[in-house]
Coordinates of C-alpha atoms and ligand atoms in Angstrom, one line a residue:
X1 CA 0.0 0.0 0.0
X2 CA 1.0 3.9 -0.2
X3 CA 1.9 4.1 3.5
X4 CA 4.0 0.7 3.1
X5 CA 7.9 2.1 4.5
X6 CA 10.6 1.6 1.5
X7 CA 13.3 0.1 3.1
X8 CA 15.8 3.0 1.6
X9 CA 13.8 5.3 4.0
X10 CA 13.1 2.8 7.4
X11 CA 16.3 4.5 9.3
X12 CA 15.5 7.9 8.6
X13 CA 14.4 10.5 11.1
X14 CA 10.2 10.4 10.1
X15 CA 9.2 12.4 13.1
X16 CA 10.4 14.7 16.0
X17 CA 7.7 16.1 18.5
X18 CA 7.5 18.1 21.9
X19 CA 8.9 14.9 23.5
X20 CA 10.5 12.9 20.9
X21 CA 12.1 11.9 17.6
X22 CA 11.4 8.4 15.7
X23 CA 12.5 7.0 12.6
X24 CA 10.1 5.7 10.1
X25 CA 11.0 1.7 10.9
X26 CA 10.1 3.0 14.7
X27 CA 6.9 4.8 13.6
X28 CA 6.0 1.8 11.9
X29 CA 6.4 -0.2 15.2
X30 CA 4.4 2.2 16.8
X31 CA 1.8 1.6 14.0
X32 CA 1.4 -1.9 14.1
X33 CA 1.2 -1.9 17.8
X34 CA -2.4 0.2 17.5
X35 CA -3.2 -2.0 14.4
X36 CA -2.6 -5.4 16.2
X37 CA -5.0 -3.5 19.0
X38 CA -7.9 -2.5 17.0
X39 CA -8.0 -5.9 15.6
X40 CA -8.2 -7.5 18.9
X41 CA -10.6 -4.5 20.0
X42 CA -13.0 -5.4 17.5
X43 CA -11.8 -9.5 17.5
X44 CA -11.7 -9.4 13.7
X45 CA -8.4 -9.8 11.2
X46 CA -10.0 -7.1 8.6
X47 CA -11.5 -3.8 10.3
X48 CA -13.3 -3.9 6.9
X49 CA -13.8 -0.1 7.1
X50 CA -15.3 0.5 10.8
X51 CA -14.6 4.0 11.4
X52 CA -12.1 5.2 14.4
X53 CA -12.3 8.4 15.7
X54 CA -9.0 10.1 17.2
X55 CA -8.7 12.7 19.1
X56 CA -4.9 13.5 19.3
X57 CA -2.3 16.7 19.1
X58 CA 0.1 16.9 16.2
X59 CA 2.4 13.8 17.3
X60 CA 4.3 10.9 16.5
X61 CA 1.2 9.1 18.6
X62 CA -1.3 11.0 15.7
X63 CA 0.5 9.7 12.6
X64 CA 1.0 6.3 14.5
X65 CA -3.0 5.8 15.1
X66 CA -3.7 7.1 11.7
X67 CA -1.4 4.5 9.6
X68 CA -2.6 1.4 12.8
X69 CA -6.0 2.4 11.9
X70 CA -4.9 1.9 8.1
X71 CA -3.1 -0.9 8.3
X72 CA -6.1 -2.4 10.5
X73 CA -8.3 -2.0 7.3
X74 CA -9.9 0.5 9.6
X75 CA -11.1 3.7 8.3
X76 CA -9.8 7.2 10.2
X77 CA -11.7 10.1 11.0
X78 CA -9.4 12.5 13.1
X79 CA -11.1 15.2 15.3
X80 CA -10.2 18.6 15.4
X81 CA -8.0 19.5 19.0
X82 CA -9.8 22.8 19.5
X83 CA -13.8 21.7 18.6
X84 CA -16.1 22.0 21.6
X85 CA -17.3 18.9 22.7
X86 CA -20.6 19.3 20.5
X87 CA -18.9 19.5 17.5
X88 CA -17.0 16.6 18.6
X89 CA -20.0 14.8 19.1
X90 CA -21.3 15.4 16.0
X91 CA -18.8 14.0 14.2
X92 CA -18.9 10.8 16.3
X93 CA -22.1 10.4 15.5
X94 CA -22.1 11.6 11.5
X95 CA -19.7 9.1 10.9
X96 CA -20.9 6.2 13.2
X97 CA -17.7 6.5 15.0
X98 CA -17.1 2.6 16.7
X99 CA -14.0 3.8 19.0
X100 CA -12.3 7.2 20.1
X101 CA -8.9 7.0 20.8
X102 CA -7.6 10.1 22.6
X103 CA -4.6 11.2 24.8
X104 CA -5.2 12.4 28.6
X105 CA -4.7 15.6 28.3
X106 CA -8.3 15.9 26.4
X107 CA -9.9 14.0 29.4
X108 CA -11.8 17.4 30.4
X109 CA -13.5 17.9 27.3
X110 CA -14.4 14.1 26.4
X111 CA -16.3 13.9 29.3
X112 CA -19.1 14.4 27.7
X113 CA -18.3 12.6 24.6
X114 CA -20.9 10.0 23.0
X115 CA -18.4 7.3 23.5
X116 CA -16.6 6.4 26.0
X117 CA -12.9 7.3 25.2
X118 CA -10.2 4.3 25.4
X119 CA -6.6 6.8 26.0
X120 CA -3.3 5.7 24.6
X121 CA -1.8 5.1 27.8
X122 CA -4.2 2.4 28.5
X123 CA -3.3 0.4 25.1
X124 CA -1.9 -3.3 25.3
X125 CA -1.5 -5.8 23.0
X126 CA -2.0 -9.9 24.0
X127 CA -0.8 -11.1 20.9
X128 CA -0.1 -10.3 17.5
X129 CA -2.5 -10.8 14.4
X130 CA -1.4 -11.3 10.4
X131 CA -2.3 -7.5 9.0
X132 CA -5.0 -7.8 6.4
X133 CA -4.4 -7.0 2.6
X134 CA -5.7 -3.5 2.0
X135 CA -7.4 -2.9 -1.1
X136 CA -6.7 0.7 -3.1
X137 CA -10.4 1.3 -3.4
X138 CA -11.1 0.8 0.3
X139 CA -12.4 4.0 2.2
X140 CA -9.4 5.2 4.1
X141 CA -10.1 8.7 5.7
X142 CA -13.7 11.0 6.4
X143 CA -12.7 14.7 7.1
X144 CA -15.4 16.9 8.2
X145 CA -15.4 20.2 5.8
X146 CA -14.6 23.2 7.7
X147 CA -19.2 23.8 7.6
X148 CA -18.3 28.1 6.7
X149 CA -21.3 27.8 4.7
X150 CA -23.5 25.1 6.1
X151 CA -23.4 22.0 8.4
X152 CA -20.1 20.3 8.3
X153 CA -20.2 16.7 5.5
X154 CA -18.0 14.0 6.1
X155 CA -15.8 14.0 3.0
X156 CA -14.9 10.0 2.3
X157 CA -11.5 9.7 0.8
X158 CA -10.1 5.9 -0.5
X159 CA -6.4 5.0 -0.1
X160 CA -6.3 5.7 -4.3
X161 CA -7.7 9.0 -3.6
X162 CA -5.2 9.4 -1.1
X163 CA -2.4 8.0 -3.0
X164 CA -3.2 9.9 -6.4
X165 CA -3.7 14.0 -4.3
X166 CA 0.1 12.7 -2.8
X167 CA 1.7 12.1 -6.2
X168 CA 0.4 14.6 -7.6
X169 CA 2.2 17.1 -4.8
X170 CA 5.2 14.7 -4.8
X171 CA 5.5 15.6 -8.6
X172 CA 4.5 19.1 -8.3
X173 CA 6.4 20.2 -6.1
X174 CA 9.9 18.2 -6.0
X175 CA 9.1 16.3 -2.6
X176 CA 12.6 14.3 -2.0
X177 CA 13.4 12.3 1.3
X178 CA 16.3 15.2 1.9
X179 CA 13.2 17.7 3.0
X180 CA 12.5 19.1 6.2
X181 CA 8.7 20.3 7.0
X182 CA 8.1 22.7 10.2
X183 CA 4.4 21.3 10.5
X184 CA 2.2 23.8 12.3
X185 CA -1.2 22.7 10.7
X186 CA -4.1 21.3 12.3
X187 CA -4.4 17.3 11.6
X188 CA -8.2 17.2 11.2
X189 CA -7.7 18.8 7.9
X190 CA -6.3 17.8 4.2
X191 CA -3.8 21.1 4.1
X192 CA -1.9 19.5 7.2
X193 CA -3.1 15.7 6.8
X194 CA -1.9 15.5 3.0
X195 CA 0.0 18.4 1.5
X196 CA 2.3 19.0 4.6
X197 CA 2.3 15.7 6.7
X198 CA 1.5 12.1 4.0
X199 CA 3.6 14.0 1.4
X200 CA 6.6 14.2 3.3
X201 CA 6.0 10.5 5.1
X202 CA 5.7 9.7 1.2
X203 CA 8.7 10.6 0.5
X204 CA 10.8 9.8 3.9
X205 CA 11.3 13.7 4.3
X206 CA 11.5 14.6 8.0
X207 CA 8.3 16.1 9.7
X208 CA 8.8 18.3 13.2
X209 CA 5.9 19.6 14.7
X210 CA 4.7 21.9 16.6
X211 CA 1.9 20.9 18.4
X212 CA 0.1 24.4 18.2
X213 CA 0.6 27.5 15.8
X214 CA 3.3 30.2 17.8
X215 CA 4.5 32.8 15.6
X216 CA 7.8 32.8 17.7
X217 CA 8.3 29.7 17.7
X218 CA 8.9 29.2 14.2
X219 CA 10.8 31.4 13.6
X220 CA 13.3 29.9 16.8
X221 CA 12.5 26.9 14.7
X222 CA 13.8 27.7 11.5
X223 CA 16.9 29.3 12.8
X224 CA 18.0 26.4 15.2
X225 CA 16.7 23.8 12.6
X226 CA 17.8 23.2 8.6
X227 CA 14.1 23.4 7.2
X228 CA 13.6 23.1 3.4
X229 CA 9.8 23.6 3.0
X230 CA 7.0 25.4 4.7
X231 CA 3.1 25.3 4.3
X232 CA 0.6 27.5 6.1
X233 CA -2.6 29.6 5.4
X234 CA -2.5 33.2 4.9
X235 CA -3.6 34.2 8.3
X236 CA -0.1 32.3 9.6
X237 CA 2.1 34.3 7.2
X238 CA 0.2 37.4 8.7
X239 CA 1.3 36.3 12.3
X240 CA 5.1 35.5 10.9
X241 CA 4.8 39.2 9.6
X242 CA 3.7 41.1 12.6
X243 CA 6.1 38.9 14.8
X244 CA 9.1 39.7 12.7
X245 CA 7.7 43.7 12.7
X246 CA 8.0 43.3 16.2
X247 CA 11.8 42.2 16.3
X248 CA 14.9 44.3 16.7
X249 CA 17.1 44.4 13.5
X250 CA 19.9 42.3 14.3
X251 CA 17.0 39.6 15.0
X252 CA 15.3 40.1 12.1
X253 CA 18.4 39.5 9.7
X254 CA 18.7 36.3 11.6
X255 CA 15.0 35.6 10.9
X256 CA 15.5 36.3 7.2
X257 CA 18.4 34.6 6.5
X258 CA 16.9 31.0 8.2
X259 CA 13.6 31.5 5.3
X260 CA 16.2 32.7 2.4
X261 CA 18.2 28.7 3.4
X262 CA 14.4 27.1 3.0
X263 CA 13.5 26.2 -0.8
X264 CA 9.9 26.2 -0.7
X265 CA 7.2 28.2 1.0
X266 CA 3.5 28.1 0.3
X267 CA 0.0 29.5 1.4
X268 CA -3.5 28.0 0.5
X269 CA -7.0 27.3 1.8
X270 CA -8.3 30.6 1.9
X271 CA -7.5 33.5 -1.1
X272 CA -3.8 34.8 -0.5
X273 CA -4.0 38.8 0.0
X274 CA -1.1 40.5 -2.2
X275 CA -0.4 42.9 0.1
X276 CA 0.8 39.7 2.2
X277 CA 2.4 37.8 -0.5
X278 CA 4.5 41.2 -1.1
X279 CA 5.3 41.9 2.2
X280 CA 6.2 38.4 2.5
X281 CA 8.6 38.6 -0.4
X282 CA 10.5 41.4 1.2
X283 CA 10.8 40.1 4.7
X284 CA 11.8 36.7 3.6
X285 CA 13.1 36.3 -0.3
X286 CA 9.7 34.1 -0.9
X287 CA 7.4 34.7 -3.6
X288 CA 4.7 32.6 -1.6
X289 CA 3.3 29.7 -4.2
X290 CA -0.6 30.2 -3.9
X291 CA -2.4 26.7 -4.7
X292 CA -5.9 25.9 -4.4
X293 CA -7.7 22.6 -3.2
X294 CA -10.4 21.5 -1.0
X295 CA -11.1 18.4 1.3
X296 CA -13.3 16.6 -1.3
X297 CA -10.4 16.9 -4.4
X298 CA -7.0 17.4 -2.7
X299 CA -5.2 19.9 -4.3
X300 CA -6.1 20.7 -7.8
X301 CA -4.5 23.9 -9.3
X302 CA -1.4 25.5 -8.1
X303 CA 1.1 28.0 -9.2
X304 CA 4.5 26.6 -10.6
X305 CA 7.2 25.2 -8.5
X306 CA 9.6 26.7 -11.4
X307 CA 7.4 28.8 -13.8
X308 CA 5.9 32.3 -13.4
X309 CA 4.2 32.5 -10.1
X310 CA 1.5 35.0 -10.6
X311 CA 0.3 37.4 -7.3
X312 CA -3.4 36.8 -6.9
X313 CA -3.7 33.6 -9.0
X314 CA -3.7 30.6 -8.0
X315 CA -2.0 29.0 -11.0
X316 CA -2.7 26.4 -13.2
X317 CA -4.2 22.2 -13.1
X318 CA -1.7 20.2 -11.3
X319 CA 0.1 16.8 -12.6
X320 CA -3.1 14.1 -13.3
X321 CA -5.5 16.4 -12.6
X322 CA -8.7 17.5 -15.0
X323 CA -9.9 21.2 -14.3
X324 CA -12.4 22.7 -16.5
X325 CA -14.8 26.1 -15.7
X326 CA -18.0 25.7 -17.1
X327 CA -21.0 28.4 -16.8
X328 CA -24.6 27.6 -15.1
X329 CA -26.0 25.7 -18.5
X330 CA -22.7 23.5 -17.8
X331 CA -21.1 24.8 -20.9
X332 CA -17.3 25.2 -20.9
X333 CA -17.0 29.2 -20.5
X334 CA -14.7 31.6 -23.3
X335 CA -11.4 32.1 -22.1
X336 CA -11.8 35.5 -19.7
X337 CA -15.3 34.5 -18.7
X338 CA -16.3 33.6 -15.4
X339 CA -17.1 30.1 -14.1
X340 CA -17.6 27.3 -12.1
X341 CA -14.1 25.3 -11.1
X342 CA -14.7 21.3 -12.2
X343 CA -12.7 18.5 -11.4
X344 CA -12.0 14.9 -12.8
X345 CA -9.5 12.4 -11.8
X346 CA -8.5 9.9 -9.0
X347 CA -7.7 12.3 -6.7
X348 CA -11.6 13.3 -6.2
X349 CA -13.2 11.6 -3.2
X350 CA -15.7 8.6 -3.4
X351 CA -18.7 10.5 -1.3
X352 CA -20.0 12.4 1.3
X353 CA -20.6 10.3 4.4
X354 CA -24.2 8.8 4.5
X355 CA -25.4 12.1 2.3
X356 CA -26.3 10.1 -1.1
X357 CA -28.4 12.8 -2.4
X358 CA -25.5 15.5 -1.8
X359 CA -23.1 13.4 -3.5
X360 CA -25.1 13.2 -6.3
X361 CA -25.8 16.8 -6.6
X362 CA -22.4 17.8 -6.5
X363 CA -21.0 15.5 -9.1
X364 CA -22.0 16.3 -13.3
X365 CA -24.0 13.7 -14.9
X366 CA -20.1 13.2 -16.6
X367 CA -18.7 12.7 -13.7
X368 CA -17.1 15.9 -12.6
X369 CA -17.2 17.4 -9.4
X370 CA -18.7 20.8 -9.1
X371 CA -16.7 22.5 -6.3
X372 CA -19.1 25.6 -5.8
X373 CA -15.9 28.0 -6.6
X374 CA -16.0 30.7 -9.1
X375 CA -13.1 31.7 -10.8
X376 CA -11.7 32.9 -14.5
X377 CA -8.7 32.0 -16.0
X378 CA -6.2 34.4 -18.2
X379 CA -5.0 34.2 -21.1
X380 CA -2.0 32.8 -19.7
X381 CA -4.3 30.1 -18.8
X382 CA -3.8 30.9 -15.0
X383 CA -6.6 31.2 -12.3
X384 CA -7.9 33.4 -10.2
X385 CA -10.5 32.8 -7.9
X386 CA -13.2 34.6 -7.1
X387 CA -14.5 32.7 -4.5
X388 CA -17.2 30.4 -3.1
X389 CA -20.0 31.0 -5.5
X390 CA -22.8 30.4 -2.4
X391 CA -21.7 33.2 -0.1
X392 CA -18.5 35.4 -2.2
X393 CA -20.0 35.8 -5.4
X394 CA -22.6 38.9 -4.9
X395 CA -25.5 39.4 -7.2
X396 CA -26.1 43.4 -6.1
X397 CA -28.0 45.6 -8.9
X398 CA -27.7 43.1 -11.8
X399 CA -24.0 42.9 -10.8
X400 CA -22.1 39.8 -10.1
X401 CA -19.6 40.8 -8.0
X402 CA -16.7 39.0 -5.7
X403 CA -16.4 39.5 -2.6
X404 CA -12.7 38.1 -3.0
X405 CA -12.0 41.5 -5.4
X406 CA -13.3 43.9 -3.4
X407 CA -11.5 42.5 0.1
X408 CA -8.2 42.8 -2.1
X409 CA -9.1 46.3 -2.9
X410 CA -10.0 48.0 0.2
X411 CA -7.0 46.4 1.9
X412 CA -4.8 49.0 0.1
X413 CA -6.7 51.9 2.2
X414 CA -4.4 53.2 4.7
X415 CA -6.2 52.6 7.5
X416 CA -7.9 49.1 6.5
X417 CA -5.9 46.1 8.2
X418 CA -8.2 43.4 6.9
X419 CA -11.6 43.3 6.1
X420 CA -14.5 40.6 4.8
X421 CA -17.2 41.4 2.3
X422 CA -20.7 39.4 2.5
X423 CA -24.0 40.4 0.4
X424 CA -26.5 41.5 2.3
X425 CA -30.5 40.4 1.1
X426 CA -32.0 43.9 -0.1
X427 CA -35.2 44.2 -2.1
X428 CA -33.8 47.4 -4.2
X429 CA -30.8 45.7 -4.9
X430 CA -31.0 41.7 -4.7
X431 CA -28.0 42.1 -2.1
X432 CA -25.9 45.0 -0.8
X433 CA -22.1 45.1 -0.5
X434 CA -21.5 45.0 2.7
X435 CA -18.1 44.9 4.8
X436 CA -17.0 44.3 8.1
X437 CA -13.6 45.8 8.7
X438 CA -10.8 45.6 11.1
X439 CA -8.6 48.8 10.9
X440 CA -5.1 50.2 11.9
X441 CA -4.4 51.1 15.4
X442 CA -5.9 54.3 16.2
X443 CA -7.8 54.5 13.1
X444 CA -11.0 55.6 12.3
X445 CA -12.9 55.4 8.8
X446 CA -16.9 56.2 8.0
X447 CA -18.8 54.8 5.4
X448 CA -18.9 58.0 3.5
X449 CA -14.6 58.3 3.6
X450 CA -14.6 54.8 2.4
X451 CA -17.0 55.6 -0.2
X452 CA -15.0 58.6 -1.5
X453 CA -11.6 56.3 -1.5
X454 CA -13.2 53.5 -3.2
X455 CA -14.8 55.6 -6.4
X456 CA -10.8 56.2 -7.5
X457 CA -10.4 52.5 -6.7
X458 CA -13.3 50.3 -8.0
X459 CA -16.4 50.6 -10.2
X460 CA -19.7 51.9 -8.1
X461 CA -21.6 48.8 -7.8
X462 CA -18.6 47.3 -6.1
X463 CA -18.2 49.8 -3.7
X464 CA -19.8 48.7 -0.3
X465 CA -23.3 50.9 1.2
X466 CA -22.5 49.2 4.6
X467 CA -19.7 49.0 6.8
X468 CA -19.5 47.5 10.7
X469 CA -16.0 47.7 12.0
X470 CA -14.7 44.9 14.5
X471 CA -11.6 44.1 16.1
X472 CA -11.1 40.7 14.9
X473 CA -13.0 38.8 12.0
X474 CA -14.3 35.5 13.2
X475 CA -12.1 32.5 12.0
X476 CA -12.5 28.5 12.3
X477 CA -9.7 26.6 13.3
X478 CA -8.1 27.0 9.8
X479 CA -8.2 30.8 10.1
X480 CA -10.9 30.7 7.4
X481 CA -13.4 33.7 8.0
X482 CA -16.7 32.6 8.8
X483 CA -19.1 34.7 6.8
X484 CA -22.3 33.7 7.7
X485 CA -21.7 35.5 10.8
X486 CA -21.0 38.4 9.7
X487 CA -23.6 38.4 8.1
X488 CA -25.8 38.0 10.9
X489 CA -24.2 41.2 12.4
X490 CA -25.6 43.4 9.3
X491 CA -29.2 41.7 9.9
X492 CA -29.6 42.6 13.8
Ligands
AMP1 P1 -11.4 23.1 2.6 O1 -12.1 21.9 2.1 O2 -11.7 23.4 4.1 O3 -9.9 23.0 2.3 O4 -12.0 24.4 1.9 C1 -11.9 24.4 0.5 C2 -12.2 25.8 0.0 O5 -11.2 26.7 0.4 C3 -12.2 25.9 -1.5 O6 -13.4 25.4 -2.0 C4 -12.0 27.4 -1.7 O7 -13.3 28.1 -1.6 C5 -11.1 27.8 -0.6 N1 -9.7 27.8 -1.0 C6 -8.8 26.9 -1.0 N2 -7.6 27.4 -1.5 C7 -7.8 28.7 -1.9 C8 -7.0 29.7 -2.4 N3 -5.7 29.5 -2.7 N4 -7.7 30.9 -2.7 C9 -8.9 31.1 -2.4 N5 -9.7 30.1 -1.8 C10 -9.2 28.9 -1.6

């Protein structure tokens, strides 16, 4: 299988964490261990896809119960380390969880779990079992989507699927066992699962993690440690930024010098600001590569590991991967016309959890998948994205406008930080443009300034009629912004 250790790789350093360092023959070990008791759990030599819930920080123990449950025949559904308890709960239940697996440290808020948590500590094995023969087209992983527009589905990924979004990365982007990953993503989602973590294990690259996000404590990181890749969202390069603001100057030449050693920085799963990406550039000699993916395709378009990197695209279909954009009669569009992304190939999941009917709403009646994104390619061939059609694509006066656009716009006012655009229901105009910003320290800005600004800046329908100004913009744990409440702030 995919996760199967070469033996070129087995004494290699796979993981270091908080506590410890292990090579990939040891992970293994550790592996088979939980494998040997799942299938004693469940007295069975095949876990024939029962579904195992974890509940684990970024750790050697996480990638250990993730490859036992695999090599079990089991199917993995890891829980996110910062989810309430309900949330939690839901997903035990969604996906018919049979076991949690946890760590002790989570004992307070299990305690209201559905199931009764079994903790690592507590694992023994009475004898060993023959492993079972894992077939390709087994389901492998659910992942919960991160639910900013609706209630989270299970996204059901095979070991093909899983194999197929890893090689296409592998290929993409030069993966070799000689790389070094700072990992600082959550596990419970496919940026830190496949991209940063099953890429590099692919490989036999290195992964150290950190169990939680610190923005000094990557950059200690990268200057005590040889790093040669890094993968975050933009709201982490946003941290790095204001930390390395924050710095004296002989510090900060230390800081830049440890990025200008690494080969390969990148930023996905939520639209990459420019004014980041250029900021970035200077502070650390990294044109960031932008890529775009979701949970239910992998990764699917990305900018070039050697090509032209454009600022505000995200680049073009990766290795074995079918994109197309197609218009709301499923046509293909005219090159410079807006549309729907699509994706075909092996590296689209199987199904949503249990949710037949929104499977088969979101696949074509050819087979591809409609991801719900808007975008528009160049004549380079390059996208950009626009964003999710359901909640960034506003219909205001007989407009189609993106949210996306106008957030990149305002963020070159002077006194605008960051900001989120959401359409507003209005019976004049279908939906008003409306923003909720987060300005400068000891700024102030009124609708009617912003108005002025923006007429020298963007055409009038574009320009927002509302503003609300906050100190922080809600995020889930992937530092996505959760627009559906903001929008409930415009409707109280
Ligand atoms: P998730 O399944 O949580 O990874 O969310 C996937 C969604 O994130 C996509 O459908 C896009 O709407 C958004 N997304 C991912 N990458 C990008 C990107 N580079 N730029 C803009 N949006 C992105």
């Amino acid at each position: 299988m995919w996760f199967d250790i070469k033996a070129e790789i087995k004494d290699r350093i796979a993981i270091t964490d908080a506590s410890d360092s292990v090579t990939y023959k040891e992970l293994y070990n550790e592996a088979t261990t939980i494998a040997h008791f799942l299938l004693e759990k469940f007295n069975t030599n095949h876990l024939e896809e029962i579904k195992i819930a974890f509940l684990v920080n970024p750790s050697i123990q996480y990638v250990a119960i993730e490859w036992g449950i695999w090599l079990a025949g089991g199917v993995a559904v890891p829980l996110c380390n910062t989810h309430p308890i309900s949330e939690i709960n839901y997903v035990l239940e969604d996906a018919n969880c049979q076991l949690l697996l946890s760590e002790e440290l989570f004992q307070d808020v299990l305690k209201e779990a559905i199931i009764k948590p079994v903790y690592l500590k507590s694992i023994t094995i009475e004898e060993t079992h023959l492993l079972p023969l894992i077939q390709p087209e087994q389901r492998a992983l659910i992942i919960y989507t991160s639910g900013t527009t609706g209630k989270p589905k299970g996204v059901v990924s095979t070991h093909q699927n899983i194999e197929s979004q890893i090689k296409t990365l592998v290929k993409a982007w030069e993966w070799t066992a000689t790389d070094k990953i700072l990992h600082i993503l959550p596990l419970h989602h496919i940026h830190g699962i496949i991209n940063a973590l099953c890429c590099a294990l692919y490989v036999g690259a290195e992964v150290h993690f950190l169990s939680k996000f610190e923005a000094n404590k990557v950059w200690d990181w990268w200057q005590k440690k040889d790093f040669t890749i890094f993968m975050a969202v933009p709201t982490v390069y946003s941290r790095l930024i204001t930390e390395w603001e924050n710095s004296p100057q002989d510090v900060q030449q230390n800081m830049t010098a440890a990025c200008k050693k690494m080969r390969l920085m990148i930023s996905g799963s939520a639209a990459l600001p420019v004014s980041i990406l250029e900021r970035w550039e200077v502070i650390s000699g990294h044109f960031l590569l932008e890529r775009y993916g979701m949970s239910e395709i992998g990764m699917a378009i990305s900018n070039p590991l050697h090509g032209k990197r454009k600022a505000g695209f995200i680049g073009l279909p990766l290795p074995n991967v079918d994109v197309r954009l197609v218009n709301e009669q499923n046509n293909i569009v005219n090159q410079g016309d807006i549309g729907e992304i699509q994706v075909k190939g092996d590296n689209v999941f199987l199904e949503y959890w249990n949710k037949k009917q929104a499977t088969l709403e979101s696949f074509t009646e050819d087979g591809w998948f409609k991801t719900g994104d808007t975008a528009i390619q160049d004549e380079e061939g390059y996208f950009k994205i626009l964003g999710r059609t359901s909640i960034d694509i506003i219909k205001t006066g007989g407009y189609k406008v993106s949210a996306i656009e106008i957030e990149e716009t305002l963020r070159l006012h002077p006194s605008i930080k960051d900001c989120a655009v959401v359409g507003i229901a209005d019976e004049e105009w279908g939906e008003k443009v409306s923003v909720c910003l987060i300005l400068h320290e000891n700024q102030d800005l009124s609708l009617e300034n912003l108005r002025i600004w923006a007429k020298t800046q963007i055409a009038h329908y574009k320009i927002p009629t509302q503003i609300k100004i906050l100190t922080e913009l809600p995020r889930n744990a992937m530092g996505k912004v959760i627009k559906p409440e903001l929008k409930k702030l415009f409707l109280l």
